[in-house]
Each structure stands twice: as structure tokens, then as C-alpha cells.
Amino acid sequence: MDRQVKPGTTGRIVRIGGASGFWGDSSLGPVQLVRSGGIEYLVFDYLAELTMSILAGARMKRPEEGYAIDFVTVALRSVLKQAVEQGIRIVSNAGGVNPKGCAAAVQALADELGVPVRIAVVEGDDVLPLAAAMREAGTVEMSSGEPMPQRLVTANAYLGALPIACALDAGADIVITGRCVDSAVTLGVLMHEFGWADDDFDRLAAGSLAGHIIECGCQATGGLHTDWASVPDWADIGYPIVECREDGSFVVTKPPQTGGLVTPATIGEQLLYEIGDPANYLLPDVVCDFRQVRMEQAGPHRVLVTGARGRPPTGTYKVSATTPAGFKVSGQLTIVGIDAPGKARRTGEALLSRGRRLLRESGFADFLATNIELLGTESAYGPHARALPTREVVLRLTVTHAERRALEMFSREFAAPGTSWSPGTTGSGGRPSVSPVLRQFAWLIPKEQVAPTVTLGETTFAVTLPPPQRQVAAEPLAGSQGTLPAGPCKTVPLVQIAFGRSGDKGDTSNIGLIARHPALLPVLKHQVMPERVQEYFGHLVQGRVHRYELPGIHAINLVCERALGGGGMASLRNDALGKGMAQMLLDMPVEVPERLLQELPS
């Protein structure tokens, strides 16, 4: 299907509510936005990198599953009737690895509620049938260069916004997709509403940024904010709304009389979340350049965002695949009393020693990997941990093995320490369950090998992708490290001069830092060098650290490779998603000119 692009209405504002940031988000988001958000579209993002692995595992157990069930049984059940009555259209990637199954469940719910809806399903992201040929052609992992595994459970290309726009153009009330980039559920709406052409790259970049801001729900309205104590009413925090104009500018806000905080700092933190090079943020529809994005407070809980730029997209899609990597079991025990850390450490080591003996005696190989963490002792901080007089510690022990039976045997030992070893042992919760490990594997596939389709009712049509265009490099930034005032310096923690947020992409963690005042940006550049960050996180980060600049919001972005112990389900760490990376870095001491600290507002 070729889109018939129609010009948008100048001055018109399209209001889109972001109802979900991940599978497991609060059920209050869609209800709040439909009741009091004054929105025209409700969009849901469910498919974090880890979620695809979970959905793949669910489909392995029950073929009819593999989609975000809560989207149907909780979210839509609570708002579908009201949304249809108000003319609110819905777009979601809840289809996961089974979008048709999701659509069937939504139709059954609509029939039960007596609500007439036209449901469109976007497919074509499943490229598992192509994997064998690509393996034979020598396809390797896009970051590590590792050869493609012999067995893949799922392989899904990240589709763009064009199929969603086509589905809305065709009259769909609800659009359900499988794997697409998170921001596509918003960009597709804007392409439909404003008639943006597929080569209007600045607007496509702006729409993608709007989607990126709201794709994680309340992370745009004060959730995870560095200055968390300044964010009011967590219990009723508002979900984000973008008010978008045809020129690509938009205002981020939230429903009235809700909690949360919408400021350039909270929105800036979300801009930085899970991005790599901000000059080359690669999406299927556009290559975005966010370096000169500007944010301006435009009223209480209203932030105007402008300045995104775009260039032609690449000729490839990213494919996210999952491959079996054995089995994992993770259990916890609480150890209370004198020298709790010492008792917890010895308990973990004794469990591993006993487990290895049992494996040998039963003819099993050793564990593939093991990890002992003492939660409450700053174990994630490594050499930067403080000696605390802790009298209560949670022992977290995680192991992996190639065979499920081996871990089922080992898991039976987790409760035994309650009567066998350390005094003050409690909180075991019984035997932990064994789960399969699905490791992520990513590669690039030429777009011409992927065939997106839209099914609406009994009609299925192919989505015609635009012809490839010549790639254009990002223009270099003019500037320097910046100058610092002369005079003595004071050592302060990084958090005193910067906001920070961290996220994950597979085994890569990014840490975005925003100067609390433009005059502090040179300090960030001088003090937070990649080499220093790599040394600071030497106990966690095994790869390189890259640094990028975003002068428009006075920020830098640090991209840490091989930082999460494999990332997602493959990681044995408690913080497999790197949520604590920014918090740990904000404790790093930095040298700041005293004159600068005295002159800036407190």
C-alpha cells in the first residue's frame, strides 16, 4: 500500500497519552489518561529488550501466548468502552511475538463489552524463517562479531512507524503491532494526523523524540528523577501527554491534579535514557540528531521541546533474536544480626560448595556461572562501597547450568540454611524456581528482505517502503571543552552539579548527565572523561566507554559497553538493566571551581 500523503492542518494540536512504559506498569495510567487527559490517542509501549525474552519463553510453554496479556485483561478492560465513546484511538506494541493472538483477545473483549472496533494488526517483523539463510551467509552479531547461534527461539526486526500510519489511514480504531521501535507508536500517529511524508526527516525526528519521551510512562513526569524528593505525590503521579504541532514542536505535560513533575530536567533525563550517539540515533524511519534539542518551561508542568533534526534512514533493520543459553535459578535469604555480611557471604559460599558436590555425585558438570551478592552492603559499588555497620543483609545467589535437572536439585538446598548454618537466617521464601535463560543476539537485515503487512478485518495489504536515499553524515559540532574560572577548586559529589539517568540496550549501559546550570557543562566535560568513568566502573564495565555531547540541553551521554554481565535474562546481577549505574556515578567526586559554586544559584 502506498500512502496518500495529505497536508496537515496548520495550528492543530494532537494530544497523545503514554499509558505504559513496560509490561508490568501500573493499571492506573490508561484510566487516568482516558478520564482526565483530554487526549485523542492512547499509546502503549510494552516491549523492552528483556520483555521480548520473557514473551518468547511464554510462547515456548504455551503457543497461544507470547503477547502482553495485561494489555487486554487489565488495561483495555478498564478503558476500552470509554475510549471508544470519546473517539480515542489506541496504538500498542502489546502483540509481542504473537500479534494476531493479541488482536483476537482484544476482539473477544470488545464483543463482550458490546463495543464496535476496527482492529488492525501489523506483522512482518518475524524474520525467524530467514535466519538459516542468513547464518549460511555469514551473518554475525552486530556488536561482538559472534557467529549466529544454530538455534534461535525468536528473531524480530524492529519495524518503524510507517505500517502504523498506514493502519490508521485505513481507518483502524486500534492498532496492534509486534516488534517495532518504541517511539513508532507515537510517530505513526503523527504521520497519519499531519500527513508527514516519509522523507520529511526533521519532522520524523521530532515525532520520534515525542515518542521517545513518553515511551517509558512516568519516567517523563518525575519518575526516577535524580532529585526524587522534589517530586510530589508519587502515589498519583501523572502519566505523560505530548501536545504535538504540525511543525514538529511539542509540549510535554500531564493530566491536571495529578502528581509528578514536568520540567526541563525531568524531560531531559528521559531524552538521554537508552540512547547511544545522539547525533546518530538510528530508527527505521529516520536517523535522528538530538544534539541541539532545546527544552523550555512553558508553564506549570509544561515543557516545550524543539530542535530535533533528521536525516535519511539506513537501508537495514535491526533484528533482536533470542537463543537458549541454559537455565538459571536465583534465590534470596535474609541474614540478621552481628556480622551479618560475614555470615551471608559464608552462607552463599557454603551453598555453592554443597551444590558443586551434589552435581559431581550426580554426574552433572559444574555450574556455567555463579554470582553472590550481599544486598544492603553496597556490593554493586565494588571498590567504592562504604564499610557500613549493617546488621541485616539479603544474600542473593544466582547460578546457571546447561541442564534444568541439575538446578532443580540445587534449588532444593536453598531452604536448608534456615536450620543448618548462620544464626539469624530467615526469609527464604521456599525453593526458588528454575527458569530458562534466553540470551539476546542482534544483527542487521536489509530492508528489502522484510515485508511489513497490515491486516484490517478480512483485508491484508503490504506496506510499501520508501526507496533508499543516500546516507548523510551528521554535521560536526562547533565548540570546545569550555573554559573554567581560575582559582581554587572544591571537591563535591557529581550529583551536586548534574542530573543523571541510566538505561540498557542488551549488554550496554548508557549514563546521561545534565549540568544543573549551563555554566557547569565545562566542568562535566573536564571531570567526567571516558577513561575516568571506565576506571571508576572497572569492576562492572568490561568494554569501552564512549562520550557524546548534547549542548542543547547542556548534557553528555556515556555509553558503556559490556557493562551488564550479558544484560537482560542472561545477566546474573541483581541490576541486570543498569538502573543503578547513574546513581553510582553521581557519587563520584569531581573538582569544581569555588568561584563557580559561589556565583551559581543554590
Coordinates of C-alpha atoms in Angstrom, one line a residue:
M1 CA 0.0 0.0 0.0
D2 CA 1.3 3.5 -0.9
R3 CA 0.3 6.2 1.5
Q4 CA -1.6 9.1 0.0
V5 CA 0.0 11.9 1.9
K6 CA -2.3 14.8 2.8
P7 CA -1.2 18.1 4.2
G8 CA -1.9 18.6 7.9
T9 CA -3.9 21.5 9.4
T10 CA -1.6 24.3 10.4
G11 CA -2.1 25.2 14.1
R12 CA -3.8 22.0 15.0
I13 CA -2.6 20.2 18.1
V14 CA -2.7 16.4 18.5
R15 CA -2.7 15.1 22.1
I16 CA -1.3 11.7 22.7
G17 CA -1.1 10.0 26.1
G18 CA 1.6 7.5 27.0
A19 CA -0.2 4.9 29.1
S20 CA 2.5 2.3 29.7
G21 CA 6.3 2.2 29.9
F22 CA 6.7 -1.5 30.1
W23 CA 4.9 -4.8 30.6
G24 CA 4.0 -4.6 34.3
D25 CA 3.4 -0.8 34.6
S26 CA 0.6 0.5 36.7
S27 CA -3.0 -0.1 35.7
L28 CA -3.8 3.5 36.6
G29 CA -2.1 5.0 33.5
P30 CA -4.8 4.3 30.9
V31 CA -7.6 5.1 33.3
Q32 CA -6.1 8.4 34.3
L33 CA -5.4 9.5 30.7
V34 CA -8.8 8.5 29.4
R35 CA -10.7 10.1 32.3
S36 CA -9.0 13.4 32.5
G37 CA -6.2 13.6 29.9
G38 CA -8.3 15.2 27.1
I39 CA -6.4 13.0 24.6
E40 CA -7.1 11.8 21.1
Y41 CA -4.7 8.9 21.1
L42 CA -3.7 6.4 23.8
V43 CA -0.4 4.6 23.1
F44 CA 1.2 1.7 25.0
D45 CA 4.8 0.5 24.9
Y46 CA 5.4 -2.9 26.4
L47 CA 8.4 -4.3 24.6
A48 CA 11.6 -3.7 26.4
E49 CA 14.6 -5.8 25.4
L50 CA 14.0 -8.1 28.4
T51 CA 10.3 -8.3 27.7
M52 CA 10.8 -10.0 24.3
S53 CA 12.8 -12.7 26.0
I54 CA 10.0 -13.2 28.6
L55 CA 7.3 -13.4 25.9
A56 CA 9.4 -15.8 23.9
G57 CA 9.7 -18.0 27.0
A58 CA 5.9 -17.8 27.5
R59 CA 5.3 -18.9 23.9
M60 CA 7.7 -21.8 24.4
K61 CA 5.4 -23.0 27.2
R62 CA 2.0 -22.1 25.5
P63 CA 1.9 -21.3 21.8
E64 CA -1.2 -19.2 22.1
E65 CA 0.5 -16.8 24.4
G66 CA 3.5 -14.6 23.6
Y67 CA 1.8 -11.2 23.9
A68 CA 1.3 -8.8 26.8
I69 CA -1.8 -10.3 28.3
D70 CA -2.3 -7.4 30.8
F71 CA -2.9 -5.1 27.8
V72 CA -6.2 -7.0 27.2
T73 CA -7.3 -8.2 30.6
V74 CA -6.4 -5.1 32.6
A75 CA -5.7 -2.0 30.5
L76 CA -8.3 -2.3 27.8
R77 CA -10.9 -3.9 30.1
S78 CA -10.7 -0.8 32.2
V79 CA -10.9 1.9 29.4
L80 CA -12.0 0.4 26.1
K81 CA -15.7 1.4 26.3
Q82 CA -14.9 4.9 27.5
A83 CA -12.2 5.3 24.9
V84 CA -14.5 4.4 22.0
E85 CA -17.2 6.7 23.4
Q86 CA -14.7 9.6 23.4
G87 CA -13.3 8.7 19.9
I88 CA -9.8 7.9 21.4
R89 CA -7.8 5.6 19.1
I90 CA -5.3 3.2 20.5
V91 CA -1.9 2.0 19.3
S92 CA 0.2 -0.6 21.1
N93 CA 3.1 -3.0 20.5
A94 CA 1.5 -5.4 23.0
G95 CA 1.4 -8.1 20.2
G96 CA 4.9 -9.1 21.2
V97 CA 5.8 -12.4 19.4
N98 CA 2.1 -13.1 18.7
P99 CA 0.2 -10.0 17.5
K100 CA -2.6 -12.0 15.9
G101 CA -3.3 -13.7 19.2
C102 CA -3.4 -10.4 20.9
A103 CA -5.8 -9.0 18.4
A104 CA -8.1 -12.0 18.8
A105 CA -8.1 -11.4 22.5
V106 CA -8.9 -7.7 22.1
Q107 CA -11.8 -8.6 19.7
A108 CA -13.2 -11.0 22.2
L109 CA -13.1 -8.3 24.9
A110 CA -14.8 -5.8 22.6
D111 CA -17.5 -8.3 21.8
E112 CA -18.0 -9.0 25.5
L113 CA -18.3 -5.3 26.2
G114 CA -20.5 -4.6 23.2
V115 CA -18.1 -2.1 21.7
P116 CA -17.6 -2.0 17.9
V117 CA -14.0 -1.5 17.0
R118 CA -11.9 -2.0 13.9
I119 CA -8.6 -3.7 14.9
A120 CA -5.5 -3.6 12.6
V121 CA -2.6 -6.0 13.1
V122 CA 0.9 -5.1 11.9
E123 CA 3.1 -8.1 11.0
G124 CA 6.2 -8.8 9.1
D125 CA 8.7 -8.3 12.0
D126 CA 9.1 -12.1 12.5
V127 CA 12.2 -12.9 10.4
L128 CA 13.0 -16.3 12.1
P129 CA 12.3 -18.1 8.7
L130 CA 15.1 -16.1 7.2
A131 CA 17.7 -16.9 9.9
A132 CA 19.0 -20.2 8.4
A133 CA 19.9 -18.4 5.1
M134 CA 21.5 -15.5 6.9
R135 CA 23.5 -17.9 9.1
E136 CA 24.8 -19.6 5.9
A137 CA 25.6 -16.2 4.5
G138 CA 27.9 -15.5 7.5
T139 CA 25.7 -13.1 9.5
V140 CA 27.3 -12.1 12.8
E141 CA 26.2 -10.3 15.9
M142 CA 26.2 -6.6 15.2
S143 CA 28.3 -5.5 18.2
S144 CA 30.5 -8.5 19.2
G145 CA 31.0 -10.2 15.8
E146 CA 29.9 -13.5 17.2
P147 CA 28.6 -16.0 14.7
M148 CA 24.9 -16.7 14.6
P149 CA 23.9 -19.5 17.0
Q150 CA 22.5 -22.7 15.5
R151 CA 19.2 -22.4 17.4
L152 CA 17.1 -19.3 17.7
V153 CA 13.8 -19.1 19.6
T154 CA 12.7 -15.8 18.1
A155 CA 14.1 -13.3 15.6
N156 CA 12.2 -10.0 15.2
A157 CA 13.1 -6.9 13.1
Y158 CA 12.4 -3.5 14.7
L159 CA 9.8 -2.1 12.3
G160 CA 9.1 1.6 12.0
A161 CA 6.1 3.9 12.1
L162 CA 5.0 3.6 8.5
P163 CA 2.9 0.5 8.9
I164 CA 1.1 2.1 11.9
A165 CA 0.4 5.2 9.9
C166 CA -1.0 3.1 7.1
A167 CA -3.2 1.2 9.5
L168 CA -4.6 4.4 10.9
D169 CA -5.0 5.8 7.3
A170 CA -7.1 2.7 6.6
G171 CA -9.5 3.5 9.4
A172 CA -8.3 1.4 12.3
D173 CA -9.5 2.2 15.8
I174 CA -6.9 0.0 17.5
V175 CA -3.5 -0.9 16.0
I176 CA -1.6 -3.8 17.4
T177 CA 2.0 -4.5 16.4
G178 CA 4.7 -7.0 17.1
R179 CA 8.2 -5.7 17.5
C180 CA 8.6 -2.1 16.4
V181 CA 10.8 0.6 17.8
D182 CA 9.3 2.0 20.9
S183 CA 8.8 5.5 19.6
A184 CA 6.9 4.3 16.4
V185 CA 3.6 4.0 18.2
T186 CA 3.7 7.8 18.6
L187 CA 5.4 8.7 15.3
G188 CA 2.8 6.6 13.4
V189 CA 0.0 8.6 14.9
L190 CA 1.7 11.9 13.9
M191 CA 2.4 10.8 10.3
H192 CA -1.3 9.9 10.0
E193 CA -2.6 13.0 11.6
F194 CA -0.4 15.6 9.9
G195 CA 0.2 13.9 6.7
W196 CA 4.0 13.9 7.2
A197 CA 5.8 12.4 4.2
D198 CA 8.3 9.6 4.7
D199 CA 11.1 11.9 3.6
D200 CA 10.2 14.8 5.9
F201 CA 13.1 13.9 8.1
D202 CA 13.2 16.8 10.6
R203 CA 9.5 16.2 11.4
L204 CA 10.0 12.5 11.6
A205 CA 12.9 13.0 14.0
A206 CA 10.7 15.4 16.1
G207 CA 7.9 12.9 16.2
S208 CA 10.3 10.1 17.2
L209 CA 11.6 12.3 20.0
A210 CA 8.0 12.9 21.2
G211 CA 7.5 9.1 21.2
H212 CA 10.8 8.5 23.0
I213 CA 9.9 11.0 25.7
I214 CA 6.6 9.2 26.6
E215 CA 7.5 5.6 25.8
C216 CA 8.6 4.9 29.4
G217 CA 5.5 6.3 31.0
C218 CA 6.1 8.3 34.2
Q219 CA 9.8 8.5 33.6
A220 CA 8.9 11.7 31.8
T221 CA 6.9 13.1 34.6
G222 CA 9.3 12.8 37.5
G223 CA 9.7 9.1 37.8
L224 CA 13.3 8.1 38.5
H225 CA 14.2 11.8 38.7
T226 CA 17.6 12.5 40.3
D227 CA 16.0 15.0 42.7
W228 CA 13.3 12.5 43.7
A229 CA 12.4 14.3 46.9
S230 CA 11.2 17.3 44.9
V231 CA 8.6 15.2 43.0
P232 CA 5.2 15.4 44.7
D233 CA 2.5 12.7 45.1
W234 CA 4.2 9.6 43.8
A235 CA 1.0 7.6 44.6
D236 CA -1.0 9.6 42.0
I237 CA 1.9 10.5 39.6
G238 CA 0.6 11.8 36.2
Y239 CA 1.2 9.8 33.0
P240 CA 2.8 11.8 30.2
I241 CA 0.9 13.7 27.4
V242 CA 2.5 15.2 24.3
E243 CA 0.7 18.1 22.6
C244 CA 2.1 18.0 19.1
R245 CA 2.0 20.5 16.3
E246 CA 2.4 20.0 12.6
D247 CA 5.9 21.7 12.6
G248 CA 7.3 19.0 14.9
S249 CA 7.4 21.1 18.1
F250 CA 5.6 19.6 21.1
V251 CA 4.8 20.3 24.7
V252 CA 5.1 17.6 27.3
T253 CA 2.6 17.7 30.1
K254 CA 0.4 15.5 32.3
P255 CA -3.3 15.4 33.4
P256 CA -4.4 18.1 35.8
Q257 CA -4.5 17.5 39.5
T258 CA -2.0 14.6 39.3
G259 CA 1.3 14.1 41.0
G260 CA 4.7 14.2 39.4
L261 CA 6.9 16.9 38.0
V262 CA 7.4 18.1 34.4
T263 CA 10.5 20.3 34.0
P264 CA 13.4 20.5 31.5
A265 CA 15.3 18.4 34.0
T266 CA 12.8 15.5 34.1
I267 CA 12.2 15.6 30.4
G268 CA 16.0 15.9 29.7
E269 CA 16.7 12.9 31.8
Q270 CA 14.2 10.9 29.7
L271 CA 15.7 12.2 26.4
L272 CA 19.0 10.7 27.4
Y273 CA 17.5 7.4 28.5
E274 CA 18.8 4.4 26.5
I275 CA 20.3 6.4 23.6
G276 CA 23.7 6.0 22.2
D277 CA 25.3 8.6 19.9
P278 CA 22.7 11.5 20.0
A279 CA 23.9 12.6 16.6
N280 CA 23.1 9.2 15.1
Y281 CA 20.1 7.8 16.9
L282 CA 19.2 5.2 14.3
L283 CA 15.5 4.4 13.7
P284 CA 13.8 2.6 10.8
D285 CA 12.2 5.8 9.5
V286 CA 14.9 8.4 10.2
V287 CA 18.3 8.9 11.7
C288 CA 17.8 11.4 14.5
D289 CA 20.1 14.2 15.7
F290 CA 19.2 15.3 19.2
R291 CA 22.3 17.3 20.0
Q292 CA 20.6 20.7 19.5
V293 CA 17.3 19.9 21.1
R294 CA 16.1 22.7 23.3
M295 CA 13.7 22.5 26.3
E296 CA 11.9 25.4 27.8
Q297 CA 9.5 25.7 30.7
A298 CA 6.2 26.8 29.1
G299 CA 4.0 26.9 32.2
P300 CA 3.4 24.7 35.3
H301 CA 4.2 21.1 34.3
R302 CA 4.6 22.1 30.7
V303 CA 7.8 21.8 28.7
L304 CA 8.2 23.0 25.1
V305 CA 10.6 20.8 23.1
T306 CA 12.1 21.9 19.8
G307 CA 15.3 21.4 17.7
A308 CA 15.3 17.7 16.7
R309 CA 16.8 17.2 13.3
G310 CA 16.6 14.2 11.0
R311 CA 18.4 12.5 8.1
P312 CA 17.6 9.6 5.7
P313 CA 17.5 6.2 7.5
T314 CA 19.8 3.3 6.8
G315 CA 18.9 0.5 4.5
T316 CA 18.7 -2.0 7.3
Y317 CA 16.5 -3.0 10.2
K318 CA 18.0 -4.2 13.5
V319 CA 16.9 -7.7 14.4
S320 CA 16.6 -8.7 18.0
A321 CA 16.8 -12.5 18.4
T322 CA 16.8 -14.8 21.4
T323 CA 18.8 -18.0 21.7
P324 CA 18.7 -20.6 24.5
A325 CA 21.6 -20.3 27.0
G326 CA 20.8 -23.0 29.6
F327 CA 18.9 -22.4 32.8
K328 CA 19.1 -20.1 35.8
V329 CA 18.0 -20.2 39.4
S330 CA 18.2 -17.2 41.8
G331 CA 17.3 -17.3 45.5
Q332 CA 17.4 -15.0 48.5
L333 CA 17.9 -15.3 52.2
T334 CA 17.9 -12.6 54.8
I335 CA 20.7 -12.7 57.4
V336 CA 20.1 -10.7 60.6
G337 CA 22.4 -9.9 63.5
I338 CA 26.1 -9.4 64.4
D339 CA 28.4 -9.5 61.4
A340 CA 25.5 -10.1 59.0
P341 CA 27.7 -9.6 55.9
G342 CA 30.2 -12.2 57.0
K343 CA 27.5 -14.7 57.8
A344 CA 25.8 -14.0 54.5
R345 CA 29.0 -14.4 52.5
R346 CA 29.8 -17.7 54.2
T347 CA 26.3 -18.9 53.6
G348 CA 26.5 -18.2 49.9
E349 CA 29.9 -19.9 49.6
A350 CA 28.7 -22.9 51.5
L351 CA 25.6 -23.3 49.3
L352 CA 27.9 -23.2 46.2
S353 CA 30.3 -25.7 47.7
R354 CA 27.5 -28.1 48.6
G355 CA 25.9 -27.6 45.2
R356 CA 29.1 -28.5 43.4
R357 CA 29.5 -31.7 45.4
L358 CA 25.9 -32.7 44.6
L359 CA 26.5 -32.0 40.9
R360 CA 29.6 -34.1 40.9
E361 CA 28.0 -37.0 42.7
S362 CA 25.0 -37.0 40.3
G363 CA 27.2 -36.9 37.2
F364 CA 26.4 -33.3 36.2
A365 CA 29.0 -30.8 35.0
D366 CA 29.8 -27.7 37.1
F367 CA 27.7 -24.5 37.1
L368 CA 28.1 -22.4 34.0
A369 CA 28.3 -19.2 36.1
T370 CA 27.7 -18.2 39.7
N371 CA 27.2 -14.8 41.5
I372 CA 26.9 -13.9 45.1
E373 CA 25.5 -10.5 46.0
L374 CA 25.1 -9.1 49.5
L375 CA 22.2 -6.6 49.1
G376 CA 22.5 -3.9 51.7
T377 CA 26.3 -3.8 51.8
E378 CA 26.7 -1.8 48.6
S379 CA 28.0 -4.9 46.8
A380 CA 27.3 -3.3 43.4
Y381 CA 29.7 -0.4 44.2
G382 CA 32.8 -2.7 44.2
P383 CA 35.8 -0.8 45.5
H384 CA 33.7 2.3 46.1
A385 CA 31.5 0.6 48.7
R386 CA 31.4 2.1 52.2
A387 CA 32.0 0.0 55.3
L388 CA 28.6 0.0 56.9
P389 CA 27.6 -1.3 60.4
T390 CA 25.0 -3.4 58.7
R391 CA 23.1 -5.9 60.9
E392 CA 20.6 -7.0 58.2
V393 CA 21.7 -8.3 54.8
V394 CA 19.9 -10.0 51.9
L395 CA 22.0 -12.8 50.3
R396 CA 21.2 -13.1 46.6
L397 CA 22.7 -16.2 45.0
T398 CA 22.3 -16.8 41.3
V399 CA 23.7 -19.8 39.3
T400 CA 23.3 -21.1 35.7
H401 CA 23.6 -24.6 34.3
A402 CA 23.2 -26.3 31.0
E403 CA 20.6 -28.7 32.4
R404 CA 17.4 -28.0 34.2
R405 CA 17.5 -31.1 36.3
A406 CA 20.8 -30.0 37.8
L407 CA 19.4 -26.7 39.0
E408 CA 16.2 -28.4 40.3
M409 CA 18.3 -30.5 42.5
F410 CA 20.4 -27.5 43.7
S411 CA 17.3 -25.3 44.4
R412 CA 16.1 -27.8 47.0
E413 CA 19.1 -26.7 49.1
F414 CA 18.2 -23.0 49.4
A415 CA 15.9 -23.5 52.4
A416 CA 18.4 -25.7 54.4
P417 CA 20.5 -22.8 55.8
G418 CA 17.4 -21.8 57.9
T419 CA 18.3 -24.5 60.4
S420 CA 21.8 -25.5 59.4
W421 CA 24.3 -22.6 59.4
S422 CA 24.1 -19.0 60.4
P423 CA 22.1 -17.7 63.3
G424 CA 19.6 -15.0 62.2
T425 CA 18.8 -16.7 58.9
T426 CA 15.2 -16.1 57.7
G427 CA 13.1 -15.0 54.7
S428 CA 13.9 -17.9 52.4
G429 CA 10.5 -18.0 50.7
G430 CA 11.0 -21.7 49.9
R431 CA 12.7 -23.2 46.9
P432 CA 13.4 -20.8 44.0
S433 CA 12.1 -21.9 40.6
V434 CA 14.3 -22.8 37.7
S435 CA 13.8 -20.7 34.5
P436 CA 15.3 -20.9 31.0
V437 CA 17.9 -18.4 30.0
L438 CA 17.3 -16.7 26.6
R439 CA 20.3 -14.7 25.5
Q440 CA 19.8 -11.8 23.1
F441 CA 21.5 -11.8 19.7
A442 CA 21.2 -8.8 17.3
W443 CA 22.1 -8.3 13.7
L444 CA 21.2 -6.1 10.7
I445 CA 19.0 -7.2 7.9
P446 CA 18.4 -5.4 4.6
K447 CA 15.0 -3.8 4.5
E448 CA 14.1 -5.3 1.2
Q449 CA 14.2 -8.8 2.9
V450 CA 11.4 -7.7 5.3
A451 CA 7.8 -7.4 4.2
P452 CA 5.6 -5.5 6.7
T453 CA 1.9 -6.0 6.3
V454 CA -1.3 -4.6 7.8
T455 CA -4.4 -6.7 8.3
L456 CA -7.7 -4.9 8.9
G457 CA -10.7 -7.1 9.0
E458 CA -10.5 -9.6 6.2
T459 CA -8.1 -7.4 4.2
T460 CA -4.3 -7.7 4.3
F461 CA -2.1 -5.3 2.4
A462 CA 1.6 -4.9 2.1
V463 CA 3.3 -1.7 3.2
T464 CA 5.4 -0.1 0.5
L465 CA 8.7 1.2 2.0
P466 CA 10.2 4.3 0.6
P467 CA 13.2 3.9 -1.8
P468 CA 16.6 4.1 -0.1
Q469 CA 18.3 7.5 0.0
R470 CA 22.0 8.4 0.2
Q471 CA 23.3 8.5 3.7
V472 CA 24.3 11.9 5.1
A473 CA 26.8 12.3 7.9
A474 CA 25.9 14.4 10.9
E475 CA 27.4 17.9 10.9
P476 CA 30.2 18.3 13.4
L477 CA 29.6 20.3 16.4
A478 CA 31.4 23.6 16.8
G479 CA 32.8 24.1 20.2
S480 CA 35.4 23.1 22.7
Q481 CA 35.8 21.7 26.2
G482 CA 34.9 25.2 27.5
T483 CA 36.8 27.3 29.9
L484 CA 36.7 27.1 33.7
P485 CA 37.2 30.1 36.1
A486 CA 40.6 30.4 37.6
G487 CA 41.2 29.8 41.3
P488 CA 40.9 27.1 43.9
C489 CA 38.5 24.1 43.4
K490 CA 36.3 22.3 45.8
T491 CA 35.7 18.5 45.8
V492 CA 32.0 17.7 45.6
P493 CA 30.0 14.6 44.5
L494 CA 28.9 14.7 40.9
V495 CA 25.3 14.8 41.9
Q496 CA 25.8 18.4 43.2
I497 CA 26.4 19.6 39.6
A498 CA 24.5 17.2 37.5
F499 CA 21.3 15.2 37.0
G500 CA 21.7 11.6 35.8
R501 CA 19.8 8.7 34.4
S502 CA 21.0 5.3 33.1
G503 CA 19.4 2.6 31.0
D504 CA 20.3 -0.5 29.0
K505 CA 20.5 -1.9 25.5
G506 CA 21.5 -5.5 25.8
D507 CA 24.8 -5.7 27.5
T508 CA 25.4 -1.9 27.0
S509 CA 24.6 0.7 29.6
N510 CA 24.2 4.4 28.9
I511 CA 24.5 7.1 31.6
G512 CA 23.2 10.5 30.7
L513 CA 24.3 13.5 32.7
I514 CA 22.8 17.0 32.5
A515 CA 24.6 20.0 34.0
R516 CA 22.4 21.7 36.6
H517 CA 23.4 25.0 35.1
P518 CA 24.8 25.8 31.6
A519 CA 27.9 27.2 33.3
L520 CA 28.6 23.8 34.8
L521 CA 28.8 22.0 31.4
P522 CA 32.6 22.7 31.0
V523 CA 33.1 21.1 34.4
L524 CA 31.3 17.9 33.3
K525 CA 33.5 17.8 30.2
H526 CA 36.7 18.3 32.1
Q527 CA 35.9 16.0 35.0
V528 CA 33.8 13.1 33.5
M529 CA 36.2 11.8 30.9
P530 CA 35.6 8.3 29.4
E531 CA 38.8 7.0 30.8
R532 CA 37.9 8.1 34.3
V533 CA 34.4 6.5 34.1
Q534 CA 35.9 3.3 32.8
E535 CA 38.3 3.2 35.7
Y536 CA 35.5 4.0 38.2
F537 CA 33.4 1.2 36.9
G538 CA 36.3 -1.2 36.3
H539 CA 34.5 -3.8 38.5
L540 CA 31.4 -3.8 36.2
V541 CA 32.3 -2.4 32.8
Q542 CA 34.4 -4.8 30.7
G543 CA 34.3 -2.9 27.4
R544 CA 35.0 0.6 26.2
V545 CA 33.3 3.8 27.4
H546 CA 32.3 6.4 24.8
R547 CA 31.2 10.0 25.5
Y548 CA 28.9 12.2 23.4
E549 CA 27.7 15.7 23.8
L550 CA 24.2 17.3 23.7
P551 CA 24.9 21.1 24.1
G552 CA 21.2 21.9 23.5
I553 CA 20.3 20.6 27.0
H554 CA 23.8 21.1 28.5
A555 CA 24.4 17.3 28.7
I556 CA 26.8 14.5 28.0
N557 CA 26.0 10.8 27.3
L558 CA 28.3 8.0 28.4
V559 CA 27.9 4.6 26.6
C560 CA 29.5 1.7 28.5
E561 CA 30.0 -1.5 26.5
R562 CA 29.9 -5.0 28.1
A563 CA 28.6 -3.4 31.3
L564 CA 25.7 -5.6 32.5
G565 CA 27.1 -9.1 32.7
G566 CA 25.4 -10.1 29.5
G567 CA 22.3 -8.0 30.1
G568 CA 18.6 -9.0 30.4
M569 CA 17.8 -12.6 31.3
A570 CA 21.4 -13.6 30.6
S571 CA 22.8 -11.5 33.4
L572 CA 23.3 -12.9 36.9
R573 CA 23.3 -9.5 38.5
N574 CA 20.5 -8.0 40.7
D575 CA 20.7 -4.9 38.5
A576 CA 20.7 -6.6 35.1
L577 CA 19.3 -3.4 33.5
G578 CA 21.8 -0.9 34.7
K579 CA 19.2 1.2 36.6
G580 CA 21.7 2.0 39.3
M581 CA 24.7 2.9 37.1
A582 CA 23.9 6.7 37.1
Q583 CA 23.2 6.6 40.8
M584 CA 26.6 5.1 41.5
L585 CA 28.4 7.5 39.1
L586 CA 26.7 10.5 40.8
D587 CA 28.7 9.7 43.9
M588 CA 32.0 10.1 42.1
P589 CA 34.0 13.1 43.4
V590 CA 34.6 16.0 41.0
E591 CA 36.6 19.2 41.3
V592 CA 34.6 22.3 40.8
P593 CA 35.9 25.9 40.9
E594 CA 34.8 27.5 44.1
R595 CA 34.0 30.7 42.3
L596 CA 31.6 28.9 40.1
L597 CA 29.8 27.3 43.1
Q598 CA 29.5 30.7 44.8
E599 CA 28.1 32.5 41.7
L600 CA 25.5 30.0 40.7
P601 CA 22.1 29.9 42.4
S602 CA 21.8 27.2 45.0

